[in-house]
Every structure is written in structure tokens, then in C-alpha cells.
Coordinates of N, CA and C in Angstrom, one line a residue:
M29 N -15.0 -32.9 -23.3 CA -15.6 -32.3 -22.0 C -14.8 -31.2 -21.7
S30 N -14.9 -29.3 -21.9 CA -14.2 -28.9 -22.1 C -14.7 -28.0 -20.3
L31 N -14.8 -27.1 -20.0 CA -15.1 -26.2 -19.1 C -16.1 -27.1 -18.2
R32 N -16.5 -27.7 -17.3 CA -18.5 -27.6 -16.4 C -18.2 -27.3 -14.9
F33 N -19.2 -27.4 -15.2 CA -19.7 -26.7 -13.2 C -21.1 -27.6 -12.7
A34 N -20.9 -28.3 -11.5 CA -22.1 -28.0 -10.8 C -22.4 -27.4 -9.3
S35 N -23.5 -27.4 -8.2 CA -24.2 -26.5 -7.4 C -24.1 -28.0 -7.1
L36 N -23.0 -28.5 -5.3 CA -24.0 -29.4 -4.8 C -24.5 -28.8 -3.8
G37 N -25.3 -27.7 -3.8 CA -25.8 -27.5 -2.9 C -25.5 -25.3 -2.4
S38 N -26.4 -24.9 -2.0 CA -26.5 -23.7 -2.0 C -27.6 -22.9 -0.8
G39 N -26.7 -21.6 -0.1 CA -28.6 -21.5 0.7 C -26.6 -21.2 2.0
S40 N -28.1 -20.7 3.4 CA -27.4 -20.2 4.9 C -27.2 -21.4 5.1
R41 N -27.7 -22.1 4.7 CA -27.4 -23.9 5.3 C -26.1 -24.7 5.2
G42 N -25.6 -24.4 4.0 CA -24.8 -25.4 3.5 C -24.0 -24.4 1.6
N43 N -22.7 -24.2 1.4 CA -22.7 -24.2 -0.1 C -21.6 -24.9 -0.5
A44 N -21.8 -25.3 -1.6 CA -20.6 -26.1 -2.1 C -20.6 -26.5 -3.8
L45 N -19.2 -25.5 -4.9 CA -19.8 -25.8 -5.8 C -18.9 -26.2 -7.2
L46 N -18.5 -27.6 -7.5 CA -17.6 -28.5 -7.9 C -17.9 -27.7 -9.2
V47 N -16.2 -27.7 -10.0 CA -15.5 -26.8 -11.4 C -14.7 -28.2 -12.0
E48 N -15.1 -28.4 -12.6 CA -13.9 -30.1 -13.6 C -13.7 -29.1 -15.3
T49 N -12.7 -29.9 -15.5 CA -12.2 -30.0 -16.7 C -11.8 -30.8 -17.2
P50 N -10.9 -31.1 -18.3 CA -10.4 -32.8 -18.0 C -9.6 -32.8 -17.3
H51 N -9.2 -32.0 -16.5 CA -7.2 -32.8 -15.9 C -7.7 -31.9 -14.5
V52 N -8.9 -31.1 -13.9 CA -9.1 -31.2 -13.1 C -9.7 -30.9 -12.5
R53 N -10.1 -31.5 -11.5 CA -11.9 -30.9 -9.8 C -11.5 -30.9 -8.6
I54 N -11.9 -29.1 -9.6 CA -12.3 -28.5 -7.6 C -13.4 -28.4 -7.1
L55 N -13.2 -28.2 -5.8 CA -14.5 -27.6 -4.4 C -13.9 -26.6 -4.5
I56 N -15.3 -25.9 -5.1 CA -15.1 -24.5 -4.3 C -15.9 -23.9 -3.2
D57 N -15.8 -24.5 -1.6 CA -15.4 -24.2 -0.6 C -16.6 -25.2 -0.1
C58 N -17.1 -25.6 0.9 CA -17.4 -26.9 1.3 C -17.6 -26.9 2.9
G59 N -19.4 -26.0 3.0 CA -20.1 -26.0 3.7 C -20.7 -27.2 4.1
F60 N -20.6 -27.8 3.8 CA -21.6 -29.7 4.5 C -20.2 -30.1 5.4
P61 N -21.3 -31.1 5.8 CA -20.2 -32.1 6.2 C -19.7 -32.9 5.1
A62 N -18.4 -33.4 6.1 CA -17.1 -34.0 4.9 C -18.5 -35.6 4.4
R63 N -19.5 -36.4 5.0 CA -20.2 -37.5 4.6 C -21.4 -36.6 3.5
E64 N -22.0 -35.8 3.8 CA -22.7 -34.7 2.7 C -21.6 -34.5 1.9
I65 N -20.9 -34.4 1.4 CA -20.3 -33.8 0.0 C -20.0 -35.4 -0.4
E66 N -20.2 -35.8 0.8 CA -20.1 -37.6 -0.6 C -20.7 -37.4 -1.0
A67 N -22.0 -38.1 -0.6 CA -22.4 -38.0 -1.1 C -23.7 -37.5 -2.2
R68 N -23.8 -36.1 -1.6 CA -23.6 -35.4 -3.1 C -23.0 -35.7 -4.1
L69 N -21.1 -35.5 -3.6 CA -20.8 -36.1 -5.0 C -21.1 -37.3 -5.9
N70 N -21.0 -38.3 -5.5 CA -22.1 -39.3 -5.2 C -23.0 -39.7 -6.2
Q71 N -24.0 -38.4 -5.6 CA -25.0 -38.3 -6.8 C -24.5 -37.1 -8.1
L72 N -23.5 -36.8 -9.1 CA -23.2 -37.1 -9.5 C -21.9 -38.2 -10.4
S73 N -22.0 -38.5 -9.0 CA -21.2 -39.9 -10.3 C -19.3 -39.7 -9.7
V74 N -19.0 -38.7 -8.7 CA -17.7 -38.2 -9.0 C -17.6 -39.2 -7.5
D75 N -16.0 -39.4 -6.8 CA -15.0 -39.6 -6.3 C -14.5 -39.1 -5.4
P76 N -14.5 -38.8 -4.7 CA -13.8 -37.5 -3.7 C -12.8 -38.0 -3.7
H77 N -12.2 -39.2 -4.8 CA -10.7 -40.0 -4.6 C -10.4 -39.0 -5.6
T78 N -10.2 -38.5 -6.6 CA -10.5 -37.5 -8.8 C -10.5 -36.3 -7.2
L79 N -10.4 -36.0 -6.8 CA -10.9 -34.1 -6.6 C -9.0 -33.6 -7.1
S80 N -9.0 -32.4 -6.5 CA -7.7 -32.8 -6.6 C -7.5 -30.6 -6.0
G81 N -8.3 -30.5 -5.5 CA -8.0 -30.0 -4.1 C -9.7 -28.6 -3.5
I82 N -10.0 -28.0 -3.0 CA -10.5 -27.6 -2.4 C -10.4 -25.7 -2.3
Y83 N -10.8 -24.7 -3.5 CA -10.9 -23.0 -3.0 C -11.5 -22.8 -1.6
V84 N -10.8 -22.1 -0.7 CA -12.3 -21.0 -0.4 C -13.0 -19.5 -0.7
T85 N -13.9 -19.6 0.2 CA -13.9 -17.8 -0.1 C -13.7 -17.3 1.1
H86 N -14.4 -17.8 1.7 CA -14.2 -17.2 2.9 C -14.8 -17.7 3.9
E87 N -14.4 -17.8 5.4 CA -14.5 -18.2 6.7 C -16.1 -18.8 6.9
H88 N -16.8 -18.3 6.9 CA -18.7 -18.3 7.3 C -19.0 -19.5 7.9
G89 N -19.8 -20.8 8.8 CA -19.5 -21.7 8.3 C -20.0 -22.2 7.2
D90 N -20.9 -21.9 6.8 CA -22.2 -22.5 5.6 C -20.5 -22.3 4.6
H91 N -19.4 -22.2 5.2 CA -18.5 -22.3 3.4 C -18.0 -23.3 4.0
I92 N -17.2 -23.8 4.9 CA -16.6 -23.9 5.4 C -16.5 -25.5 6.4
R93 N -18.2 -26.3 6.6 CA -17.8 -27.4 7.8 C -17.0 -28.3 7.5
G94 N -17.3 -28.2 5.9 CA -16.2 -30.1 5.9 C -14.9 -29.2 5.3
V95 N -14.3 -28.6 5.1 CA -13.3 -28.3 4.5 C -12.1 -29.2 5.4
G96 N -12.0 -29.3 6.4 CA -10.9 -29.5 7.7 C -10.6 -31.3 7.7
A97 N -12.3 -31.8 7.3 CA -12.7 -32.8 7.5 C -12.0 -33.7 5.6
L98 N -12.5 -33.3 5.0 CA -12.4 -33.6 3.8 C -11.1 -34.1 2.7
A99 N -10.5 -32.5 3.3 CA -9.1 -32.1 2.9 C -8.2 -33.0 3.6
R100 N -8.4 -34.0 4.4 CA -8.1 -34.6 6.1 C -7.9 -36.3 5.3
R101 N -9.5 -36.3 5.2 CA -9.8 -37.7 4.5 C -8.7 -38.6 3.0
Y102 N -8.7 -37.0 1.4 CA -8.2 -37.4 1.0 C -6.7 -36.7 1.2
A103 N -6.5 -36.0 1.4 CA -4.8 -35.7 1.3 C -5.5 -34.5 -0.2
L104 N -6.8 -33.3 0.2 CA -6.6 -31.5 -0.5 C -6.3 -31.3 -0.4
P105 N -5.3 -31.2 -1.0 CA -4.9 -29.3 -1.2 C -5.7 -28.1 -0.9
V106 N -5.2 -27.3 0.0 CA -7.2 -26.2 0.5 C -6.3 -24.3 0.4
W107 N -5.9 -24.2 -0.4 CA -6.6 -22.2 -0.5 C -7.1 -22.0 -0.5
M108 N -6.5 -20.6 0.4 CA -8.0 -20.0 0.4 C -6.9 -18.6 1.0
T109 N -7.6 -17.3 1.4 CA -6.9 -16.4 1.5 C -6.0 -16.2 3.0
A110 N -4.8 -15.9 3.8 CA -4.7 -16.1 5.1 C -5.5 -15.4 5.9
G111 N -6.7 -14.6 5.3 CA -7.0 -13.3 6.2 C -8.7 -15.3 6.3
T112 N -9.0 -15.2 6.2 CA -9.8 -16.4 5.7 C -8.7 -17.5 6.3
Y113 N -8.0 -17.8 7.3 CA -7.2 -19.2 7.4 C -7.3 -18.5 9.3
R114 N -7.2 -17.2 8.9 CA -6.7 -17.2 10.3 C -8.5 -16.6 11.2
A115 N -9.0 -16.8 10.0 CA -10.3 -16.3 11.5 C -10.9 -17.8 11.7
A116 N -10.4 -19.0 11.5 CA -11.7 -19.5 11.9 C -10.8 -21.3 13.0
R117 N -10.9 -22.3 12.7 CA -10.0 -23.2 12.8 C -10.6 -24.3 11.7
Y118 N -9.9 -24.4 11.6 CA -10.2 -26.0 10.9 C -9.4 -27.0 10.4
G119 N -8.3 -27.4 12.0 CA -7.9 -28.5 12.2 C -6.8 -28.6 11.3
E120 N -6.3 -30.0 11.0 CA -4.9 -30.3 10.9 C -4.9 -30.3 9.3
L121 N -4.5 -29.2 8.7 CA -4.6 -29.6 7.4 C -3.6 -30.4 6.4
P122 N -3.4 -30.8 5.6 CA -2.4 -31.6 4.7 C -1.6 -31.3 3.6
M123 N -2.0 -29.7 3.2 CA -1.5 -28.6 2.1 C -2.1 -27.4 2.4
L124 N -1.5 -26.4 3.3 CA -2.3 -25.0 2.4 C -1.3 -23.9 1.7
H125 N -2.3 -23.6 0.8 CA -1.7 -22.2 -0.1 C -2.7 -21.4 -0.1
R126 N -2.2 -20.1 0.2 CA -2.5 -18.5 0.4 C -2.6 -18.0 -0.7
I127 N -3.8 -17.5 -1.5 CA -4.3 -16.7 -1.7 C -4.0 -15.4 -1.6
D128 N -3.4 -14.9 -2.7 CA -3.0 -12.9 -2.0 C -4.1 -12.4 -3.9
C129 N -5.3 -11.9 -3.2 CA -6.9 -11.3 -4.3 C -6.0 -9.9 -5.1
H130 N -4.8 -9.8 -5.1 CA -4.7 -9.0 -6.0 C -3.1 -9.3 -6.7
A131 N -3.1 -10.5 -6.3 CA -2.4 -11.4 -7.7 C -2.1 -11.4 -8.6
G132 N -2.9 -11.4 -9.1 CA -3.4 -12.3 -10.5 C -4.4 -13.5 -10.9
W133 N -3.8 -14.2 -11.9 CA -4.4 -15.6 -12.3 C -3.7 -16.4 -10.8
L134 N -3.8 -17.9 -11.1 CA -3.1 -18.6 -10.7 C -3.5 -19.6 -11.8
T135 N -2.6 -21.2 -11.7 CA -2.3 -21.9 -13.0 C -3.0 -23.0 -11.8
L136 N -3.9 -24.2 -12.4 CA -3.8 -25.2 -12.1 C -4.2 -26.6 -13.4
A137 N -3.1 -27.5 -13.4 CA -2.7 -27.6 -14.6 C -3.6 -26.7 -16.0
D138 N -4.8 -27.4 -16.7 CA -5.2 -26.6 -17.8 C -6.3 -25.3 -17.0
L139 N -6.8 -25.0 -16.8 CA -7.7 -24.3 -15.1 C -6.5 -23.6 -15.1
R140 N -6.7 -22.1 -15.4 CA -6.9 -20.7 -15.0 C -7.9 -20.0 -13.7
I141 N -7.3 -19.4 -12.6 CA -8.6 -19.3 -11.9 C -7.7 -18.3 -11.1
L142 N -8.5 -17.1 -11.0 CA -8.8 -15.7 -10.8 C -9.8 -15.4 -9.4
P143 N -8.5 -15.0 -8.3 CA -9.5 -15.4 -7.0 C -9.8 -12.9 -6.8
F144 N -11.4 -12.5 -6.5 CA -11.3 -11.3 -6.9 C -12.0 -11.0 -5.4
P145 N -11.2 -9.1 -4.4 CA -11.7 -9.5 -3.7 C -12.9 -9.3 -3.7
V146 N -14.3 -9.2 -2.6 CA -15.8 -8.9 -2.3 C -15.5 -7.9 -1.6
P147 N -17.1 -7.3 -0.9 CA -17.2 -6.6 0.5 C -18.4 -7.3 1.1
H148 N -17.8 -8.1 1.3 CA -18.3 -8.9 2.9 C -18.1 -9.0 4.1
D149 N -18.9 -9.4 4.9 CA -18.9 -8.6 6.6 C -17.6 -10.4 7.3
A150 N -16.1 -10.7 6.7 CA -16.0 -12.1 6.9 C -14.1 -11.3 6.5
R151 N -13.4 -11.7 7.2 CA -12.0 -11.9 7.1 C -10.9 -10.9 6.2
E152 N -10.8 -12.0 5.5 CA -10.5 -11.4 3.5 C -11.3 -12.7 2.1
P153 N -12.7 -11.6 1.7 CA -13.1 -13.0 1.2 C -12.5 -13.0 0.2
C154 N -12.8 -13.7 -1.2 CA -13.2 -13.7 -2.2 C -14.1 -14.1 -3.1
Q155 N -13.8 -14.0 -4.5 CA -14.8 -15.5 -4.8 C -13.6 -15.3 -6.7
F156 N -14.2 -15.5 -7.7 CA -13.4 -16.2 -8.4 C -14.2 -16.3 -10.0
L157 N -13.4 -16.5 -10.6 CA -13.0 -16.8 -12.9 C -11.9 -17.5 -12.7
F158 N -12.9 -19.2 -13.6 CA -11.7 -19.7 -14.1 C -12.0 -19.6 -15.4
Q159 N -11.1 -19.9 -16.2 CA -10.5 -19.6 -17.3 C -9.9 -21.7 -18.0
Q160 N -10.9 -21.6 -19.2 CA -10.3 -22.8 -19.3 C -10.0 -22.9 -21.0
G161 N -8.9 -22.7 -21.6 CA -9.3 -22.6 -23.0 C -9.9 -21.4 -23.1
E162 N -11.2 -21.1 -24.5 CA -12.0 -20.0 -24.4 C -12.9 -20.0 -23.2
H163 N -12.9 -20.7 -22.9 CA -14.9 -20.8 -21.8 C -13.7 -20.4 -20.4
C164 N -15.6 -19.4 -19.5 CA -14.7 -18.8 -18.7 C -16.2 -18.3 -17.7
L165 N -16.3 -19.4 -16.8 CA -17.2 -19.2 -15.6 C -16.6 -17.8 -14.5
G166 N -17.7 -17.1 -14.3 CA -18.4 -16.2 -13.2 C -18.4 -17.2 -11.9
V167 N -18.2 -16.5 -11.0 CA -18.5 -17.0 -9.5 C -18.8 -16.0 -8.7
L168 N -19.5 -15.6 -8.2 CA -20.3 -14.1 -7.1 C -21.5 -14.5 -6.1
T169 N -20.9 -14.8 -5.0 CA -21.9 -15.3 -3.5 C -20.6 -14.2 -2.7
D170 N -22.4 -14.3 -1.9 CA -21.7 -13.2 -0.2 C -20.6 -12.2 -0.7
T171 N -21.4 -11.2 -1.2 CA -21.4 -10.1 -1.2 C -21.9 -9.1 -1.3
G172 N -21.8 -7.5 -0.8 CA -22.7 -7.3 -0.2 C -22.8 -5.3 -1.1
H173 N -22.6 -5.8 -2.3 CA -22.5 -4.8 -2.7 C -21.4 -4.8 -4.2
I174 N -21.6 -3.8 -5.7 CA -21.4 -4.5 -7.0 C -20.0 -3.1 -6.7
T175 N -18.6 -3.8 -6.4 CA -17.5 -3.3 -6.8 C -17.7 -3.1 -8.3
P176 N -16.7 -1.4 -8.9 CA -16.2 -1.5 -10.1 C -15.0 -2.8 -10.6
H177 N -14.8 -3.1 -9.1 CA -13.0 -4.5 -9.8 C -14.6 -5.2 -10.0
I178 N -15.8 -6.1 -9.6 CA -16.3 -7.5 -9.6 C -16.7 -7.2 -11.3
Q179 N -17.5 -6.2 -11.2 CA -18.0 -5.9 -12.5 C -16.7 -6.4 -13.8
S180 N -15.5 -5.6 -13.5 CA -14.6 -5.4 -14.3 C -14.6 -7.6 -14.5
C181 N -14.1 -8.0 -13.7 CA -14.0 -9.6 -13.4 C -14.6 -10.1 -14.2
L182 N -15.6 -10.1 -14.2 CA -16.8 -10.3 -14.2 C -17.9 -10.6 -16.2
Q183 N -16.9 -9.5 -16.7 CA -17.1 -9.1 -18.5 C -17.3 -10.3 -19.4
D184 N -16.2 -10.8 -18.8 CA -15.8 -12.4 -19.8 C -16.7 -13.5 -20.0
C185 N -17.5 -13.5 -19.0 CA -17.6 -14.3 -18.8 C -19.1 -15.5 -19.9
D186 N -19.0 -16.6 -19.6 CA -19.9 -17.4 -20.3 C -20.7 -17.7 -19.9
S187 N -20.8 -18.3 -19.2 CA -21.6 -17.9 -17.9 C -21.3 -17.8 -16.9
L188 N -21.9 -17.3 -15.5 CA -22.5 -17.3 -13.9 C -23.0 -17.7 -13.0
L189 N -22.5 -17.5 -12.1 CA -23.2 -18.4 -10.8 C -23.7 -17.0 -10.2
L190 N -24.6 -16.5 -9.5 CA -24.7 -15.1 -9.6 C -25.5 -15.4 -8.1
E191 N -25.8 -14.3 -6.9 CA -26.7 -14.5 -6.6 C -27.3 -14.0 -5.9
F192 N -28.7 -13.8 -5.4 CA -30.1 -13.4 -6.5 C -30.3 -14.0 -4.6
N193 N -30.0 -13.3 -3.0 CA -30.1 -13.8 -1.9 C -31.5 -13.4 -1.1
H194 N -31.5 -11.9 -1.2 CA -33.0 -11.7 -1.1 C -33.9 -10.4 -2.3
D195 N -35.5 -11.3 -2.1 CA -36.0 -9.6 -2.1 C -36.0 -8.3 -1.2
R196 N -36.0 -6.7 -1.0 CA -36.1 -6.4 -0.2 C -37.4 -5.8 0.6
G197 N -38.1 -6.0 0.0 CA -39.3 -6.5 -0.2 C -39.9 -7.8 1.2
M198 N -39.3 -8.8 1.2 CA -39.5 -10.2 2.2 C -38.7 -9.0 2.8
L199 N -37.5 -9.2 3.1 CA -36.6 -8.9 3.2 C -37.2 -8.3 5.3
A200 N -37.8 -6.9 4.4 CA -38.2 -6.1 5.3 C -39.6 -6.2 6.4
A201 N -39.8 -7.4 5.9 CA -41.8 -8.0 6.8 C -41.7 -9.1 6.9
G202 N -39.9 -9.7 6.8 CA -39.7 -11.0 7.2 C -39.7 -11.3 8.2
P203 N -39.2 -12.4 8.5 CA -38.8 -12.5 10.3 C -37.7 -13.0 11.0
Y204 N -36.2 -11.5 10.1 CA -35.6 -12.1 10.7 C -35.9 -10.4 11.6
P205 N -34.8 -9.8 12.6 CA -34.8 -9.5 13.8 C -34.2 -7.7 13.0
P206 N -34.2 -6.8 13.0 CA -33.9 -5.6 12.7 C -32.2 -5.7 12.6
S207 N -31.4 -5.8 13.5 CA -29.8 -5.8 13.4 C -29.8 -7.6 12.2
L208 N -30.0 -8.6 11.9 CA -30.0 -9.5 10.8 C -30.6 -8.7 9.3
Q209 N -31.3 -8.4 9.6 CA -32.0 -7.7 8.8 C -31.0 -6.1 7.9
A210 N -30.3 -5.7 8.5 CA -29.4 -5.0 8.3 C -28.3 -4.9 7.9
R211 N -27.2 -6.0 8.6 CA -26.7 -7.2 8.3 C -26.1 -7.5 6.8
V212 N -27.8 -8.2 6.0 CA -28.4 -9.5 5.6 C -28.0 -8.1 3.7
G213 N -29.4 -6.9 4.4 CA -29.3 -5.8 3.4 C -29.0 -4.9 3.1
G214 N -27.2 -4.9 4.4 CA -25.8 -4.0 3.7 C -25.0 -3.7 3.2
A215 N -23.9 -3.1 3.1 CA -22.8 -3.0 1.8 C -21.9 -4.4 2.2
Q216 N -22.1 -5.0 3.2 CA -21.2 -5.9 3.4 C -21.1 -7.1 3.4
G217 N -23.2 -7.2 3.0 CA -24.3 -8.6 3.9 C -24.2 -9.0 2.5
H218 N -25.1 -9.4 1.8 CA -25.7 -9.9 0.0 C -27.0 -10.2 -1.0
L219 N -26.3 -9.9 -2.2 CA -26.8 -9.2 -2.7 C -28.6 -9.2 -2.9
S220 N -29.0 -8.5 -3.1 CA -30.7 -8.4 -3.4 C -31.3 -8.8 -5.1
N221 N -32.1 -8.7 -5.1 CA -32.2 -9.6 -6.8 C -32.1 -8.2 -7.2
D222 N -32.1 -6.8 -6.8 CA -32.2 -5.7 -7.3 C -30.1 -5.6 -8.1
Q223 N -29.9 -5.9 -6.6 CA -28.1 -5.5 -6.9 C -27.8 -6.5 -8.2
A224 N -28.5 -7.9 -8.3 CA -28.0 -9.2 -9.1 C -28.8 -8.7 -10.7
L225 N -29.6 -7.9 -10.4 CA -29.9 -7.5 -12.0 C -29.5 -6.1 -13.1
E226 N -28.9 -5.7 -11.2 CA -28.0 -4.0 -12.4 C -26.8 -4.7 -12.7
L227 N -26.5 -5.6 -11.6 CA -25.1 -6.2 -12.5 C -25.5 -6.4 -13.6
L228 N -26.0 -7.5 -14.0 CA -26.3 -8.1 -14.9 C -26.3 -7.6 -16.6
L229 N -27.8 -6.7 -15.7 CA -27.5 -5.7 -17.3 C -26.4 -4.8 -17.6
R230 N -24.9 -4.8 -17.2 CA -23.8 -3.9 -16.3 C -23.2 -5.3 -17.8
L231 N -23.7 -6.2 -17.9 CA -22.8 -7.2 -18.4 C -23.1 -7.4 -19.7
P232 N -22.3 -8.5 -20.7 CA -22.9 -9.0 -22.2 C -23.8 -10.1 -21.5
H233 N -24.7 -10.1 -21.0 CA -26.0 -11.5 -20.7 C -25.9 -12.3 -21.5
E234 N -26.5 -11.4 -23.3 CA -26.4 -11.8 -24.0 C -25.3 -12.9 -24.3
R235 N -25.0 -13.6 -24.0 CA -23.7 -14.2 -24.3 C -23.6 -15.4 -23.1
F236 N -23.9 -15.3 -22.5 CA -24.6 -16.3 -20.8 C -24.8 -17.7 -21.6
Q237 N -23.9 -18.7 -21.9 CA -25.1 -19.7 -21.6 C -25.6 -20.6 -20.8
H238 N -25.4 -20.3 -19.4 CA -26.2 -20.4 -18.2 C -25.8 -19.4 -17.1
L239 N -27.4 -19.0 -16.6 CA -26.9 -18.4 -15.6 C -27.4 -18.9 -14.3
L240 N -26.3 -19.1 -12.8 CA -27.1 -20.1 -11.8 C -28.1 -18.8 -11.5
A241 N -28.8 -18.8 -10.8 CA -29.5 -18.4 -9.7 C -28.7 -18.7 -8.0
S242 N -28.0 -18.4 -7.2 CA -27.5 -19.0 -6.1 C -27.4 -18.8 -5.0
H243 N -27.9 -18.6 -4.2 CA -27.6 -18.3 -2.1 C -29.0 -17.5 -2.0
V244 N -30.4 -17.9 -3.0 CA -31.3 -17.9 -3.1 C -31.3 -18.2 -1.4
S245 N -32.1 -16.6 -0.5 CA -33.3 -17.2 0.2 C -34.3 -17.9 1.0
E246 N -34.4 -19.6 1.6 CA -35.0 -19.0 1.6 C -36.6 -18.6 2.8
K247 N -35.6 -17.7 3.3 CA -37.2 -16.6 4.4 C -37.5 -15.8 3.5
N248 N -36.4 -15.3 2.3 CA -36.8 -13.3 2.4 C -36.9 -13.9 0.4
N249 N -36.4 -14.5 -0.4 CA -37.2 -14.5 -1.3 C -37.1 -16.1 -1.9
Q250 N -38.2 -16.0 -3.6 CA -38.8 -16.9 -4.1 C -38.1 -17.0 -5.5
M251 N -38.7 -17.9 -6.4 CA -37.8 -18.5 -7.0 C -38.4 -17.2 -8.5
P252 N -40.4 -17.7 -8.1 CA -40.4 -17.0 -9.3 C -40.0 -15.0 -9.2
L253 N -39.9 -15.2 -8.2 CA -39.9 -13.7 -7.8 C -38.9 -13.0 -8.7
I254 N -38.5 -14.1 -8.8 CA -36.1 -13.6 -9.7 C -36.4 -13.9 -11.0
E255 N -37.1 -15.5 -11.1 CA -37.2 -15.3 -12.4 C -38.1 -13.9 -13.1
A256 N -38.9 -13.6 -12.8 CA -40.5 -12.3 -12.9 C -39.3 -11.5 -13.0
S257 N -38.2 -11.2 -12.3 CA -37.7 -9.5 -13.0 C -36.4 -9.6 -13.4
I258 N -36.1 -11.3 -14.0 CA -35.0 -11.4 -14.4 C -36.0 -10.8 -16.3
K259 N -37.4 -11.5 -16.4 CA -37.8 -11.5 -17.0 C -37.9 -10.0 -18.2
A260 N -38.6 -9.4 -17.1 CA -38.7 -7.7 -16.9 C -37.8 -7.0 -17.3
V261 N -35.9 -7.2 -17.8 CA -35.9 -6.5 -17.7 C -34.5 -7.3 -19.2
A262 N -34.0 -8.1 -18.8 CA -33.7 -9.4 -20.5 C -35.0 -10.7 -20.4
P263 N -35.4 -10.9 -21.3 CA -36.2 -11.9 -21.4 C -35.6 -12.9 -21.6
S264 N -35.6 -12.6 -22.8 CA -34.5 -13.9 -23.9 C -33.1 -14.6 -22.6
L265 N -32.8 -14.3 -21.5 CA -31.5 -15.4 -20.5 C -32.8 -16.0 -20.0
V266 N -34.1 -15.9 -19.1 CA -34.3 -16.7 -18.8 C -35.1 -18.0 -19.9
Q267 N -34.3 -18.2 -20.2 CA -34.0 -20.2 -21.3 C -33.2 -20.2 -20.9
R268 N -32.3 -19.3 -19.8 CA -31.1 -19.6 -20.3 C -30.8 -19.7 -17.9
L269 N -32.2 -19.6 -17.9 CA -31.9 -19.4 -15.9 C -32.0 -21.5 -15.4
Y270 N -31.0 -21.0 -13.8 CA -31.1 -21.9 -14.0 C -31.8 -21.9 -11.8
F271 N -31.5 -22.8 -11.3 CA -31.8 -22.8 -9.7 C -30.8 -23.3 -9.5
A272 N -29.6 -22.9 -8.2 CA -29.4 -24.3 -6.8 C -29.9 -24.3 -6.2
A273 N -30.6 -25.5 -5.7 CA -31.6 -25.9 -4.9 C -30.7 -25.7 -3.3
Q274 N -31.0 -26.2 -2.1 CA -30.0 -26.2 -0.8 C -29.6 -27.6 -0.2
D275 N -31.5 -27.8 -0.6 CA -30.8 -29.8 -1.2 C -30.6 -30.6 -1.2
Q276 N -29.9 -30.3 -2.6 CA -29.9 -30.9 -3.9 C -29.0 -30.9 -4.8
P277 N -27.8 -31.6 -5.4 CA -27.2 -30.7 -6.6 C -27.7 -30.3 -7.8
T278 N -27.5 -29.6 -8.8 CA -27.9 -29.6 -9.9 C -27.3 -29.8 -10.4
P279 N -27.7 -30.2 -12.3 CA -27.4 -31.2 -12.5 C -26.2 -30.6 -13.2
W280 N -25.0 -31.3 -14.4 CA -23.9 -31.1 -14.2 C -24.3 -29.5 -15.6
F281 N -23.7 -28.1 -16.0 CA -23.6 -27.7 -17.0 C -22.5 -27.8 -17.2
E282 N -22.6 -27.7 -18.9 CA -21.6 -28.0 -19.5 C -21.1 -26.3 -20.6
L283 N -19.5 -25.4 -20.1 CA -20.3 -24.7 -20.9 C -19.1 -25.5 -23.1
A284 N -20.0 -24.8 -23.6 CA -19.8 -25.8 -24.5 C -19.0 -24.2 -26.1

């Protein structure tokens, strides 16, 4: 095994991603109650006692709901930015590490981790790049628009977990009130299908082993729309396209 990952669930009702190497097993976000995280880990044959820690992207409830409880139950260290820590209540954490998004790479055993800042309506949000040996996984959700720095960080990815939150037409015609539409579709909100596609076309997507479409809105998007839009601009990528569901984990994806 080299670097592999699996989504425990992705969407507005909860998010958690599992990343592991031969020596490290970490959660990125813990947006479900601790018992639900345990149940989903069990579906992937993962014992929570084997977790190395939790990395938090930002303080919204669908990303932190179970952080405090899971960390206390299994004595897990937690990494987050100072702004993310100050913006919410987590209860007592066994061990807290502050992330500086501008300080470069972190190292945890055989895993290198690059936190990078993103535009989102949170206190100090970040996303991550993970590297083990020659393999590199990019993670980008909860982002209102693509910055040059984001594009630069993701240039060397072998696999990418990418937000396809909403279709702009469905969002405009959907059930959300105007204020929520403006927030979701704004520069500090979430990526639309069009924005995600624009990023893909700027990246060397031909090398991707996996493209995991994530944080897909249940009310403002549809998986067939995402697949059709990718097929129109990068047909070969459809064969490596997968979807992170809200209610169940994905299988493991291994970077070979």
C-alpha cells in the first residue's frame, strides 16, 4: 500500500475524508457525530483506535460536528488554524496543533501535508495537499472561487477530490431564498460545476488516477449533469470519475 483515501461522506449534512499511508491514518474533517464516524469507519474495516489524528478545514458544523467527541474518545491530536479554533467550540481537546497556511509543508511520519488558504465564508479556512513518496492527493472543497495559489498548489496531483457543489441554473431556480443563493454562489461560497471544470482544464488532468466529485448539493445539482459536463471537455476523465455520496462511504482509492 502507498497512499490511499476514502470519503466517509460528503455534502451539506456532514463531511469526513480518510487518508492513509503505511504509517499514518488521518481524518480530514469530522462532520458527523462520533458514533456515526465509528460506524462508517467500520464499513471500511478501520478501527478508530488506529487513527493518527484529525485535520480540520474550517469551523462550519458539517465539518466539525464530531471533532471534539472523537478526539476525546480516542485521545487524538487535532490540527486546525488559529481562526478555525477561535470560531467554534470543540470542548477540551487532548492535543491541539495550530496550522499556519503560509508556513509550507508539515510532516507526519511518512506523509507530507501542505495546508493552503481558500476563499470561503469562514474565519481562517484551508484545504490540503497530501504527498507520500511519488504520490500526491489534492483536496479542494468549500471554496468560493479559484485563486492562482490554489491552482499552483494542485498542479502536481495524481488524484483530486474536488467540489462540484451546484449547477448555476438549478441554484437560481431552486428552493433556496435569494440570500442563501447569493451566499452559496458567491465568491466566498462553494464551487459551481463550471468553476470546477475551469480548474480541471488548467490542471494536468490527463495524469489523474481518480477524480472524486464531492460536496455535491442534493438540491442544486445532479450527478448526471456533472458527468455530462466533464465528458464534454475531457472525455477520457469520465472513466476515472467517482462520486462521494452523503449517506455512505466510498470504497478505498489507492494511488498506484
